[in-house]
C-alpha cells in the first residue's frame, strides 16, 4: 500500500474474507482523505477521483458509446513520453510485489481538449443532468495504458470461461498516468514465472485451422461461421493449488451468423475456441 498511498490519510478501512477456489482470500478496501481508494484481493485496484472524469470522456468498450477513435494511439505529451510514463507504471507495479517483466502494451493519449468535447456528465443523455462538467486543463492530459504479460515473446492469456474475450478492456494491467503522476492502476492475473527450459514443438497452423473448419462445418445448423482472427497465447493451466503450467494455445475468434426463427431478424455472435498448439486438442478455459 505504501507505494500507492504513502502520504494519504486513511478515512475508512474495510476488511473481510471470502472463499475463492478452495482458499480464503482477504479483502482489504481503503478509502483515503483525498477521495482515492485502494482495493486488495486477488488483484489490485487503485484510483484517484480524476479517473472518474477520464471514464466520463473516454469509452473504449465496443458499444454505441464507443469514442476511443477520437484519441491518438501514437502521440506523446510534453511533460513525459508514453514510454517513460509506462516505465514509471511498471516500476510501481513491481514495487507492489508483482513480477512483471516482459510486457506488451497499447495506449491512448487522452488530451484535455478532446476529453472536454467527449465528456458525458451523469444523466446528461436524458436531459436530467445531476453532475457538473470538469474544468479541463492541460494538466489533465494523460495516458491510458492497456497491458498484457508476455513470456518468451508470447502473451499470457488472461481470460476465463465467463469472459473469454481477450479484448483491450480485459487486459490484466491497466493504468492512467498524467502530469500529476499515477491516477489509477488495476492489476489482475499477473504470474511469477519460473523458467522451465523445455523445448516446445508446435503443430502447423494449417492443421489447426483445419480442425476449426471441421468443428464448425459439421454442425447441424443453418448458421454460417467464419474465423475473424487467431492468436497464439501461453495459457496458464492449473497444475496444483498454487502453481500453473504455461501451455501454448491458439485462440480462434469465430463469428456465427444466423436468423432468429421467431423474429426473422439476422444476428451475429462471437464464439471463442481454443486449441492446444502442440496436440491440436480443444482446450477448455
PDB file of C-alpha atoms in Angstrom:
ATOM      1  CA  UNK A   1       0.000   0.000   0.000  1.00  0.00           C
ATOM      2  CA  UNK A   2       2.878   2.367   0.743  1.00  0.00           C
ATOM      3  CA  UNK A   3       3.841   2.509  -2.937  1.00  0.00           C
ATOM      4  CA  UNK A   4       0.435   3.885  -3.911  1.00  0.00           C
ATOM      5  CA  UNK A   5      -0.698   5.925  -0.927  1.00  0.00           C
ATOM      6  CA  UNK A   6       2.346   6.641   1.212  1.00  0.00           C
ATOM      7  CA  UNK A   7       1.229  10.156   2.172  1.00  0.00           C
ATOM      8  CA  UNK A   8      -2.530   9.564   2.092  1.00  0.00           C
ATOM      9  CA  UNK A   9      -4.680   9.603   5.209  1.00  0.00           C
ATOM     10  CA  UNK A  10      -6.974   6.601   5.605  1.00  0.00           C
ATOM     11  CA  UNK A  11     -10.525   7.632   6.489  1.00  0.00           C
ATOM     12  CA  UNK A  12     -12.063   4.174   6.255  1.00  0.00           C
ATOM     13  CA  UNK A  13     -10.805   0.606   6.116  1.00  0.00           C
ATOM     14  CA  UNK A  14     -12.966  -2.445   5.475  1.00  0.00           C
ATOM     15  CA  UNK A  15     -11.535  -5.932   5.941  1.00  0.00           C
ATOM     16  CA  UNK A  16     -13.309  -9.140   5.010  1.00  0.00           C
ATOM     17  CA  UNK A  17     -12.596 -12.645   3.764  1.00  0.00           C
ATOM     18  CA  UNK A  18     -14.152 -14.818   1.054  1.00  0.00           C
ATOM     19  CA  UNK A  19     -13.587 -18.355  -0.155  1.00  0.00           C
ATOM     20  CA  UNK A  20     -12.157 -18.484  -3.657  1.00  0.00           C
ATOM     21  CA  UNK A  21     -11.046 -21.682  -5.401  1.00  0.00           C
ATOM     22  CA  UNK A  22     -10.897 -23.510  -2.108  1.00  0.00           C
ATOM     23  CA  UNK A  23      -8.852 -20.825  -0.355  1.00  0.00           C
ATOM     24  CA  UNK A  24      -9.718 -17.962   1.951  1.00  0.00           C
ATOM     25  CA  UNK A  25      -8.887 -14.631   0.341  1.00  0.00           C
ATOM     26  CA  UNK A  26      -8.528 -11.493   2.438  1.00  0.00           C
ATOM     27  CA  UNK A  27     -10.172  -8.386   1.007  1.00  0.00           C
ATOM     28  CA  UNK A  28      -8.876  -5.017   2.147  1.00  0.00           C
ATOM     29  CA  UNK A  29     -10.628  -1.851   0.983  1.00  0.00           C
ATOM     30  CA  UNK A  30      -9.194   1.555   1.892  1.00  0.00           C
ATOM     31  CA  UNK A  31     -10.744   4.975   1.352  1.00  0.00           C
ATOM     32  CA  UNK A  32      -8.425   7.970   1.624  1.00  0.00           C
ATOM     33  CA  UNK A  33      -8.956  11.597   2.551  1.00  0.00           C
ATOM     34  CA  UNK A  34      -8.265  12.813  -0.995  1.00  0.00           C
ATOM     35  CA  UNK A  35     -11.130  10.665  -2.328  1.00  0.00           C
ATOM     36  CA  UNK A  36      -8.941   7.899  -3.737  1.00  0.00           C
ATOM     37  CA  UNK A  37      -9.422   4.232  -2.883  1.00  0.00           C
ATOM     38  CA  UNK A  38      -7.402   1.017  -2.870  1.00  0.00           C
ATOM     39  CA  UNK A  39      -8.845  -2.485  -3.082  1.00  0.00           C
ATOM     40  CA  UNK A  40      -6.647  -5.527  -2.442  1.00  0.00           C
ATOM     41  CA  UNK A  41      -7.949  -9.056  -3.005  1.00  0.00           C
ATOM     42  CA  UNK A  42      -6.811 -11.487  -5.706  1.00  0.00           C
ATOM     43  CA  UNK A  43      -5.657  -8.393  -7.570  1.00  0.00           C
ATOM     44  CA  UNK A  44      -5.172  -4.691  -7.006  1.00  0.00           C
ATOM     45  CA  UNK A  45      -7.360  -1.724  -7.873  1.00  0.00           C
ATOM     46  CA  UNK A  46      -6.353   1.849  -7.091  1.00  0.00           C
ATOM     47  CA  UNK A  47      -7.993   5.022  -8.324  1.00  0.00           C
ATOM     48  CA  UNK A  48      -7.970   8.731  -7.639  1.00  0.00           C
ATOM     49  CA  UNK A  49     -11.142  10.790  -8.209  1.00  0.00           C
ATOM     50  CA  UNK A  50      -9.760  12.110 -11.512  1.00  0.00           C
ATOM     51  CA  UNK A  51     -10.086   8.637 -13.029  1.00  0.00           C
ATOM     52  CA  UNK A  52     -13.878   9.054 -12.913  1.00  0.00           C
ATOM     53  CA  UNK A  53     -13.536  12.162 -15.079  1.00  0.00           C
ATOM     54  CA  UNK A  54     -11.464  10.190 -17.566  1.00  0.00           C
ATOM     55  CA  UNK A  55     -14.063   7.433 -17.738  1.00  0.00           C
ATOM     56  CA  UNK A  56     -16.752  10.016 -18.463  1.00  0.00           C
ATOM     57  CA  UNK A  57     -14.789  11.177 -21.512  1.00  0.00           C
ATOM     58  CA  UNK A  58     -13.072   8.025 -22.801  1.00  0.00           C
ATOM     59  CA  UNK A  59     -15.079   4.976 -23.834  1.00  0.00           C
ATOM     60  CA  UNK A  60     -13.164   2.119 -25.391  1.00  0.00           C
ATOM     61  CA  UNK A  61     -15.802  -0.614 -24.982  1.00  0.00           C
ATOM     62  CA  UNK A  62     -17.303  -1.627 -28.330  1.00  0.00           C
ATOM     63  CA  UNK A  63     -20.765  -0.255 -27.639  1.00  0.00           C
ATOM     64  CA  UNK A  64     -22.799   2.556 -29.159  1.00  0.00           C
ATOM     65  CA  UNK A  65     -20.982   4.954 -26.811  1.00  0.00           C
ATOM     66  CA  UNK A  66     -17.536   3.984 -28.178  1.00  0.00           C
ATOM     67  CA  UNK A  67     -15.374   7.055 -28.804  1.00  0.00           C
ATOM     68  CA  UNK A  68     -11.763   5.847 -28.454  1.00  0.00           C
ATOM     69  CA  UNK A  69     -11.135   6.597 -32.116  1.00  0.00           C
ATOM     70  CA  UNK A  70     -11.179  10.304 -31.241  1.00  0.00           C
ATOM     71  CA  UNK A  71      -7.869   9.884 -29.387  1.00  0.00           C
ATOM     72  CA  UNK A  72      -4.364   9.226 -30.658  1.00  0.00           C
ATOM     73  CA  UNK A  73      -2.501   5.981 -30.022  1.00  0.00           C
ATOM     74  CA  UNK A  74       0.817   7.471 -31.095  1.00  0.00           C
ATOM     75  CA  UNK A  75       1.048  10.991 -29.630  1.00  0.00           C
ATOM     76  CA  UNK A  76       3.233  11.990 -26.697  1.00  0.00           C
ATOM     77  CA  UNK A  77       2.707  14.805 -24.219  1.00  0.00           C
ATOM     78  CA  UNK A  78       5.330  17.408 -23.358  1.00  0.00           C
ATOM     79  CA  UNK A  79       5.522  16.514 -19.670  1.00  0.00           C
ATOM     80  CA  UNK A  80       6.649  12.919 -20.357  1.00  0.00           C
ATOM     81  CA  UNK A  81       6.808  10.463 -23.236  1.00  0.00           C
ATOM     82  CA  UNK A  82       4.459   7.481 -23.262  1.00  0.00           C
ATOM     83  CA  UNK A  83       7.466   5.179 -22.979  1.00  0.00           C
ATOM     84  CA  UNK A  84       8.758   6.885 -19.823  1.00  0.00           C
ATOM     85  CA  UNK A  85       5.263   7.013 -18.321  1.00  0.00           C
ATOM     86  CA  UNK A  86       4.917   3.276 -18.841  1.00  0.00           C
ATOM     87  CA  UNK A  87       8.306   2.681 -17.204  1.00  0.00           C
ATOM     88  CA  UNK A  88       7.032   4.572 -14.139  1.00  0.00           C
ATOM     89  CA  UNK A  89       3.925   2.398 -14.052  1.00  0.00           C
ATOM     90  CA  UNK A  90       5.945  -0.793 -14.449  1.00  0.00           C
ATOM     91  CA  UNK A  91       8.190   0.273 -11.584  1.00  0.00           C
ATOM     92  CA  UNK A  92       5.171   0.863  -9.335  1.00  0.00           C
ATOM     93  CA  UNK A  93       3.630  -2.497 -10.248  1.00  0.00           C
ATOM     94  CA  UNK A  94       6.816  -4.362  -9.400  1.00  0.00           C
ATOM     95  CA  UNK A  95       7.281  -2.457  -6.141  1.00  0.00           C
ATOM     96  CA  UNK A  96       3.758  -3.541  -5.209  1.00  0.00           C
ATOM     97  CA  UNK A  97       5.026  -7.123  -5.153  1.00  0.00           C
ATOM     98  CA  UNK A  98       4.344  -8.328  -8.684  1.00  0.00           C
ATOM     99  CA  UNK A  99       6.942  -9.707 -11.099  1.00  0.00           C
ATOM    100  CA  UNK A 100       6.015  -8.046 -14.349  1.00  0.00           C
ATOM    101  CA  UNK A 101       8.998  -8.268 -16.683  1.00  0.00           C
ATOM    102  CA  UNK A 102       8.217  -8.884 -20.348  1.00  0.00           C
ATOM    103  CA  UNK A 103       5.137  -6.953 -21.444  1.00  0.00           C
ATOM    104  CA  UNK A 104       3.236  -5.710 -24.451  1.00  0.00           C
ATOM    105  CA  UNK A 105       1.067  -2.631 -24.186  1.00  0.00           C
ATOM    106  CA  UNK A 106      -1.017  -0.226 -26.163  1.00  0.00           C
ATOM    107  CA  UNK A 107      -2.061   3.209 -25.038  1.00  0.00           C
ATOM    108  CA  UNK A 108      -4.293   6.149 -25.803  1.00  0.00           C
ATOM    109  CA  UNK A 109      -3.085   9.723 -25.391  1.00  0.00           C
ATOM    110  CA  UNK A 110      -6.091  11.462 -23.849  1.00  0.00           C
ATOM    111  CA  UNK A 111      -5.759  15.187 -24.375  1.00  0.00           C
ATOM    112  CA  UNK A 112      -7.813  17.545 -22.246  1.00  0.00           C
ATOM    113  CA  UNK A 113      -9.326  19.371 -25.207  1.00  0.00           C
ATOM    114  CA  UNK A 114     -10.829  16.209 -26.691  1.00  0.00           C
ATOM    115  CA  UNK A 115     -11.939  14.916 -23.286  1.00  0.00           C
ATOM    116  CA  UNK A 116     -13.790  18.178 -22.707  1.00  0.00           C
ATOM    117  CA  UNK A 117     -15.612  17.644 -26.001  1.00  0.00           C
ATOM    118  CA  UNK A 118     -16.337  13.977 -25.309  1.00  0.00           C
ATOM    119  CA  UNK A 119     -17.283  14.241 -21.644  1.00  0.00           C
ATOM    120  CA  UNK A 120     -20.691  12.888 -20.675  1.00  0.00           C
ATOM    121  CA  UNK A 121     -21.868  14.250 -17.347  1.00  0.00           C
ATOM    122  CA  UNK A 122     -24.025  11.957 -15.239  1.00  0.00           C
ATOM    123  CA  UNK A 123     -27.541  11.638 -16.678  1.00  0.00           C
ATOM    124  CA  UNK A 124     -26.734  14.202 -19.342  1.00  0.00           C
ATOM    125  CA  UNK A 125     -28.030  11.974 -22.120  1.00  0.00           C
ATOM    126  CA  UNK A 126     -31.574  12.011 -20.761  1.00  0.00           C
ATOM    127  CA  UNK A 127     -31.580  15.782 -20.198  1.00  0.00           C
ATOM    128  CA  UNK A 128     -31.656  15.316 -16.449  1.00  0.00           C
ATOM    129  CA  UNK A 129     -28.112  16.290 -15.539  1.00  0.00           C
ATOM    130  CA  UNK A 130     -27.215  15.886 -11.883  1.00  0.00           C
ATOM    131  CA  UNK A 131     -23.468  16.452 -12.243  1.00  0.00           C
ATOM    132  CA  UNK A 132     -21.115  19.200 -13.274  1.00  0.00           C
ATOM    133  CA  UNK A 133     -18.630  19.066 -16.159  1.00  0.00           C
ATOM    134  CA  UNK A 134     -14.951  19.205 -15.271  1.00  0.00           C
ATOM    135  CA  UNK A 135     -12.931  22.382 -15.775  1.00  0.00           C
ATOM    136  CA  UNK A 136     -10.391  20.630 -18.013  1.00  0.00           C
ATOM    137  CA  UNK A 137      -6.817  21.918 -18.349  1.00  0.00           C
ATOM    138  CA  UNK A 138      -3.517  20.849 -19.916  1.00  0.00           C
ATOM    139  CA  UNK A 139      -2.585  19.298 -16.571  1.00  0.00           C
ATOM    140  CA  UNK A 140      -5.277  16.714 -17.280  1.00  0.00           C
ATOM    141  CA  UNK A 141      -3.546  15.368 -20.412  1.00  0.00           C
ATOM    142  CA  UNK A 142      -2.976  11.704 -19.621  1.00  0.00           C
ATOM    143  CA  UNK A 143      -2.070   8.298 -20.996  1.00  0.00           C
ATOM    144  CA  UNK A 144      -4.328   5.294 -20.641  1.00  0.00           C
ATOM    145  CA  UNK A 145      -2.350   2.038 -20.834  1.00  0.00           C
ATOM    146  CA  UNK A 146      -3.652  -1.479 -21.514  1.00  0.00           C
ATOM    147  CA  UNK A 147      -1.000  -4.099 -20.834  1.00  0.00           C
ATOM    148  CA  UNK A 148      -0.593  -7.863 -21.139  1.00  0.00           C
ATOM    149  CA  UNK A 149       2.111 -10.024 -19.608  1.00  0.00           C
ATOM    150  CA  UNK A 150       4.465 -11.804 -22.012  1.00  0.00           C
ATOM    151  CA  UNK A 151       6.766 -14.822 -21.815  1.00  0.00           C
ATOM    152  CA  UNK A 152       9.223 -15.904 -24.500  1.00  0.00           C
ATOM    153  CA  UNK A 153       7.613 -13.467 -26.899  1.00  0.00           C
ATOM    154  CA  UNK A 154       4.065 -14.758 -26.427  1.00  0.00           C
ATOM    155  CA  UNK A 155       1.279 -13.077 -24.457  1.00  0.00           C
ATOM    156  CA  UNK A 156      -0.104 -14.909 -21.425  1.00  0.00           C
ATOM    157  CA  UNK A 157      -3.828 -15.482 -21.775  1.00  0.00           C
ATOM    158  CA  UNK A 158      -5.909 -13.632 -19.195  1.00  0.00           C
ATOM    159  CA  UNK A 159      -9.493 -14.678 -19.916  1.00  0.00           C
ATOM    160  CA  UNK A 160     -11.709 -17.336 -18.337  1.00  0.00           C
ATOM    161  CA  UNK A 161     -14.801 -19.367 -19.198  1.00  0.00           C
ATOM    162  CA  UNK A 162     -17.076 -16.487 -18.155  1.00  0.00           C
ATOM    163  CA  UNK A 163     -15.140 -13.773 -20.025  1.00  0.00           C
ATOM    164  CA  UNK A 164     -13.083 -15.468 -22.765  1.00  0.00           C
ATOM    165  CA  UNK A 165     -12.854 -12.234 -24.755  1.00  0.00           C
ATOM    166  CA  UNK A 166      -9.224 -11.082 -24.996  1.00  0.00           C
ATOM    167  CA  UNK A 167     -10.186  -7.550 -25.965  1.00  0.00           C
ATOM    168  CA  UNK A 168      -8.415  -4.458 -24.710  1.00  0.00           C
ATOM    169  CA  UNK A 169     -10.836  -3.798 -21.849  1.00  0.00           C
ATOM    170  CA  UNK A 170      -9.982  -7.153 -20.245  1.00  0.00           C
ATOM    171  CA  UNK A 171      -6.200  -6.775 -20.286  1.00  0.00           C
ATOM    172  CA  UNK A 172      -4.751  -7.617 -16.862  1.00  0.00           C
ATOM    173  CA  UNK A 173      -2.823  -4.395 -16.216  1.00  0.00           C
ATOM    174  CA  UNK A 174      -4.460  -1.024 -16.877  1.00  0.00           C
ATOM    175  CA  UNK A 175      -3.318   2.392 -15.730  1.00  0.00           C
ATOM    176  CA  UNK A 176      -3.909   6.109 -16.166  1.00  0.00           C
ATOM    177  CA  UNK A 177      -0.893   8.400 -15.886  1.00  0.00           C
ATOM    178  CA  UNK A 178      -0.962  12.220 -16.038  1.00  0.00           C
ATOM    179  CA  UNK A 179       1.475  15.041 -15.317  1.00  0.00           C
ATOM    180  CA  UNK A 180       0.454  14.605 -11.659  1.00  0.00           C
ATOM    181  CA  UNK A 181       1.612  11.005 -11.706  1.00  0.00           C
ATOM    182  CA  UNK A 182      -0.358   7.778 -11.352  1.00  0.00           C
ATOM    183  CA  UNK A 183      -4.118   8.358 -11.433  1.00  0.00           C
ATOM    184  CA  UNK A 184      -5.338   4.770 -11.449  1.00  0.00           C
ATOM    185  CA  UNK A 185      -3.992   1.229 -11.567  1.00  0.00           C
ATOM    186  CA  UNK A 186      -5.593  -2.170 -11.952  1.00  0.00           C
ATOM    187  CA  UNK A 187      -3.566  -5.382 -11.752  1.00  0.00           C
ATOM    188  CA  UNK A 188      -5.120  -8.793 -12.165  1.00  0.00           C
ATOM    189  CA  UNK A 189      -3.812 -12.197 -13.278  1.00  0.00           C
ATOM    190  CA  UNK A 190      -0.088 -11.446 -13.266  1.00  0.00           C
ATOM    191  CA  UNK A 191       2.107 -14.511 -12.765  1.00  0.00           C
ATOM    192  CA  UNK A 192       5.553 -15.112 -11.268  1.00  0.00           C
ATOM    193  CA  UNK A 193       7.304 -17.286 -13.824  1.00  0.00           C
ATOM    194  CA  UNK A 194       9.917 -19.964 -13.198  1.00  0.00           C
ATOM    195  CA  UNK A 195      11.998 -20.879 -16.246  1.00  0.00           C
ATOM    196  CA  UNK A 196      11.325 -24.447 -17.363  1.00  0.00           C
ATOM    197  CA  UNK A 197      13.974 -24.812 -20.030  1.00  0.00           C
ATOM    198  CA  UNK A 198      11.889 -27.280 -22.046  1.00  0.00           C
ATOM    199  CA  UNK A 199      11.589 -27.050 -25.830  1.00  0.00           C
ATOM    200  CA  UNK A 200       8.140 -26.866 -27.372  1.00  0.00           C
ATOM    201  CA  UNK A 201       7.137 -28.310 -30.751  1.00  0.00           C
ATOM    202  CA  UNK A 202       4.037 -26.786 -32.341  1.00  0.00           C
ATOM    203  CA  UNK A 203       1.730 -28.197 -34.973  1.00  0.00           C
ATOM    204  CA  UNK A 204       1.455 -26.377 -38.272  1.00  0.00           C
ATOM    205  CA  UNK A 205      -1.170 -23.665 -38.329  1.00  0.00           C
ATOM    206  CA  UNK A 206      -2.929 -25.143 -41.381  1.00  0.00           C
ATOM    207  CA  UNK A 207      -3.553 -28.379 -39.475  1.00  0.00           C
ATOM    208  CA  UNK A 208      -5.110 -26.474 -36.576  1.00  0.00           C
ATOM    209  CA  UNK A 209      -7.189 -24.295 -38.893  1.00  0.00           C
ATOM    210  CA  UNK A 210      -8.485 -27.476 -40.493  1.00  0.00           C
ATOM    211  CA  UNK A 211      -9.683 -28.724 -37.112  1.00  0.00           C
ATOM    212  CA  UNK A 212     -11.630 -25.498 -36.620  1.00  0.00           C
ATOM    213  CA  UNK A 213     -13.158 -25.836 -40.089  1.00  0.00           C
ATOM    214  CA  UNK A 214     -14.185 -29.413 -39.316  1.00  0.00           C
ATOM    215  CA  UNK A 215     -15.738 -28.465 -35.974  1.00  0.00           C
ATOM    216  CA  UNK A 216     -17.981 -25.719 -37.297  1.00  0.00           C
ATOM    217  CA  UNK A 217     -18.511 -27.235 -40.725  1.00  0.00           C
ATOM    218  CA  UNK A 218     -20.022 -30.373 -39.223  1.00  0.00           C
ATOM    219  CA  UNK A 219     -22.545 -28.585 -37.020  1.00  0.00           C
ATOM    220  CA  UNK A 220     -26.138 -29.399 -37.957  1.00  0.00           C
ATOM    221  CA  UNK A 221     -27.367 -25.833 -38.100  1.00  0.00           C
ATOM    222  CA  UNK A 222     -28.397 -23.235 -40.654  1.00  0.00           C
ATOM    223  CA  UNK A 223     -25.909 -20.759 -39.217  1.00  0.00           C
ATOM    224  CA  UNK A 224     -22.795 -19.694 -41.108  1.00  0.00           C
ATOM    225  CA  UNK A 225     -19.409 -19.385 -39.433  1.00  0.00           C
ATOM    226  CA  UNK A 226     -16.212 -17.545 -40.228  1.00  0.00           C
ATOM    227  CA  UNK A 227     -12.957 -17.142 -38.344  1.00  0.00           C
ATOM    228  CA  UNK A 228     -12.273 -13.481 -37.707  1.00  0.00           C
ATOM    229  CA  UNK A 229      -8.792 -13.930 -36.258  1.00  0.00           C
ATOM    230  CA  UNK A 230      -6.450 -16.320 -34.436  1.00  0.00           C
ATOM    231  CA  UNK A 231      -3.844 -15.552 -31.781  1.00  0.00           C
ATOM    232  CA  UNK A 232      -1.212 -17.712 -30.104  1.00  0.00           C
ATOM    233  CA  UNK A 233      -1.046 -17.486 -26.311  1.00  0.00           C
ATOM    234  CA  UNK A 234       0.557 -19.150 -23.361  1.00  0.00           C
ATOM    235  CA  UNK A 235      -2.420 -20.303 -21.311  1.00  0.00           C
ATOM    236  CA  UNK A 236      -1.918 -20.866 -17.552  1.00  0.00           C
ATOM    237  CA  UNK A 237      -3.292 -24.309 -16.724  1.00  0.00           C
ATOM    238  CA  UNK A 238      -3.648 -25.164 -13.047  1.00  0.00           C
ATOM    239  CA  UNK A 239      -1.156 -27.845 -12.015  1.00  0.00           C
ATOM    240  CA  UNK A 240      -1.764 -27.595  -8.251  1.00  0.00           C
ATOM    241  CA  UNK A 241      -3.478 -25.260  -5.807  1.00  0.00           C
ATOM    242  CA  UNK A 242      -0.571 -22.828  -6.055  1.00  0.00           C
ATOM    243  CA  UNK A 243       1.070 -23.473  -9.437  1.00  0.00           C
ATOM    244  CA  UNK A 244       0.206 -23.250 -13.110  1.00  0.00           C
ATOM    245  CA  UNK A 245       1.820 -24.644 -16.225  1.00  0.00           C
ATOM    246  CA  UNK A 246       2.057 -22.473 -19.333  1.00  0.00           C
ATOM    247  CA  UNK A 247       0.614 -24.265 -22.331  1.00  0.00           C
ATOM    248  CA  UNK A 248       0.834 -22.832 -25.886  1.00  0.00           C
ATOM    249  CA  UNK A 249      -2.735 -22.453 -27.139  1.00  0.00           C
ATOM    250  CA  UNK A 250      -4.330 -20.908 -30.209  1.00  0.00           C
ATOM    251  CA  UNK A 251      -7.366 -18.721 -29.637  1.00  0.00           C
ATOM    252  CA  UNK A 252      -9.754 -18.686 -32.603  1.00  0.00           C
ATOM    253  CA  UNK A 253     -12.388 -15.980 -32.675  1.00  0.00           C
ATOM    254  CA  UNK A 254     -15.325 -17.368 -34.634  1.00  0.00           C
ATOM    255  CA  UNK A 255     -18.357 -15.353 -35.707  1.00  0.00           C
ATOM    256  CA  UNK A 256     -21.702 -17.068 -36.108  1.00  0.00           C
ATOM    257  CA  UNK A 257     -24.319 -15.518 -38.386  1.00  0.00           C
ATOM    258  CA  UNK A 258     -27.897 -16.701 -38.402  1.00  0.00           C
ATOM    259  CA  UNK A 259     -31.545 -15.655 -38.446  1.00  0.00           C
ATOM    260  CA  UNK A 260     -33.799 -15.652 -35.411  1.00  0.00           C
ATOM    261  CA  UNK A 261     -36.548 -18.188 -36.045  1.00  0.00           C
ATOM    262  CA  UNK A 262     -39.137 -16.163 -34.137  1.00  0.00           C
ATOM    263  CA  UNK A 263     -38.431 -12.597 -35.273  1.00  0.00           C
ATOM    264  CA  UNK A 264     -36.835 -13.280 -38.630  1.00  0.00           C
ATOM    265  CA  UNK A 265     -34.068 -10.788 -37.835  1.00  0.00           C
ATOM    266  CA  UNK A 266     -30.443 -11.554 -38.555  1.00  0.00           C
ATOM    267  CA  UNK A 267     -27.936 -11.695 -35.731  1.00  0.00           C
ATOM    268  CA  UNK A 268     -24.236 -12.297 -35.234  1.00  0.00           C
ATOM    269  CA  UNK A 269     -22.498 -13.634 -32.133  1.00  0.00           C
ATOM    270  CA  UNK A 270     -18.839 -14.182 -31.266  1.00  0.00           C
ATOM    271  CA  UNK A 271     -17.555 -17.591 -30.180  1.00  0.00           C
ATOM    272  CA  UNK A 272     -14.113 -18.494 -28.844  1.00  0.00           C
ATOM    273  CA  UNK A 273     -12.435 -21.850 -29.432  1.00  0.00           C
ATOM    274  CA  UNK A 274      -9.039 -22.814 -28.019  1.00  0.00           C
ATOM    275  CA  UNK A 275      -6.768 -25.498 -29.461  1.00  0.00           C
ATOM    276  CA  UNK A 276      -3.629 -26.863 -27.843  1.00  0.00           C
ATOM    277  CA  UNK A 277      -0.852 -25.749 -30.200  1.00  0.00           C
ATOM    278  CA  UNK A 278       1.125 -28.960 -29.543  1.00  0.00           C
ATOM    279  CA  UNK A 279      -1.611 -31.598 -29.767  1.00  0.00           C
ATOM    280  CA  UNK A 280      -4.452 -29.905 -31.638  1.00  0.00           C
ATOM    281  CA  UNK A 281      -6.896 -30.932 -28.901  1.00  0.00           C
ATOM    282  CA  UNK A 282      -9.600 -28.481 -27.880  1.00  0.00           C
ATOM    283  CA  UNK A 283      -8.874 -26.761 -24.555  1.00  0.00           C
ATOM    284  CA  UNK A 284     -11.498 -25.740 -22.023  1.00  0.00           C
ATOM    285  CA  UNK A 285     -10.804 -22.345 -20.477  1.00  0.00           C
TER     286      UNK A 285
END
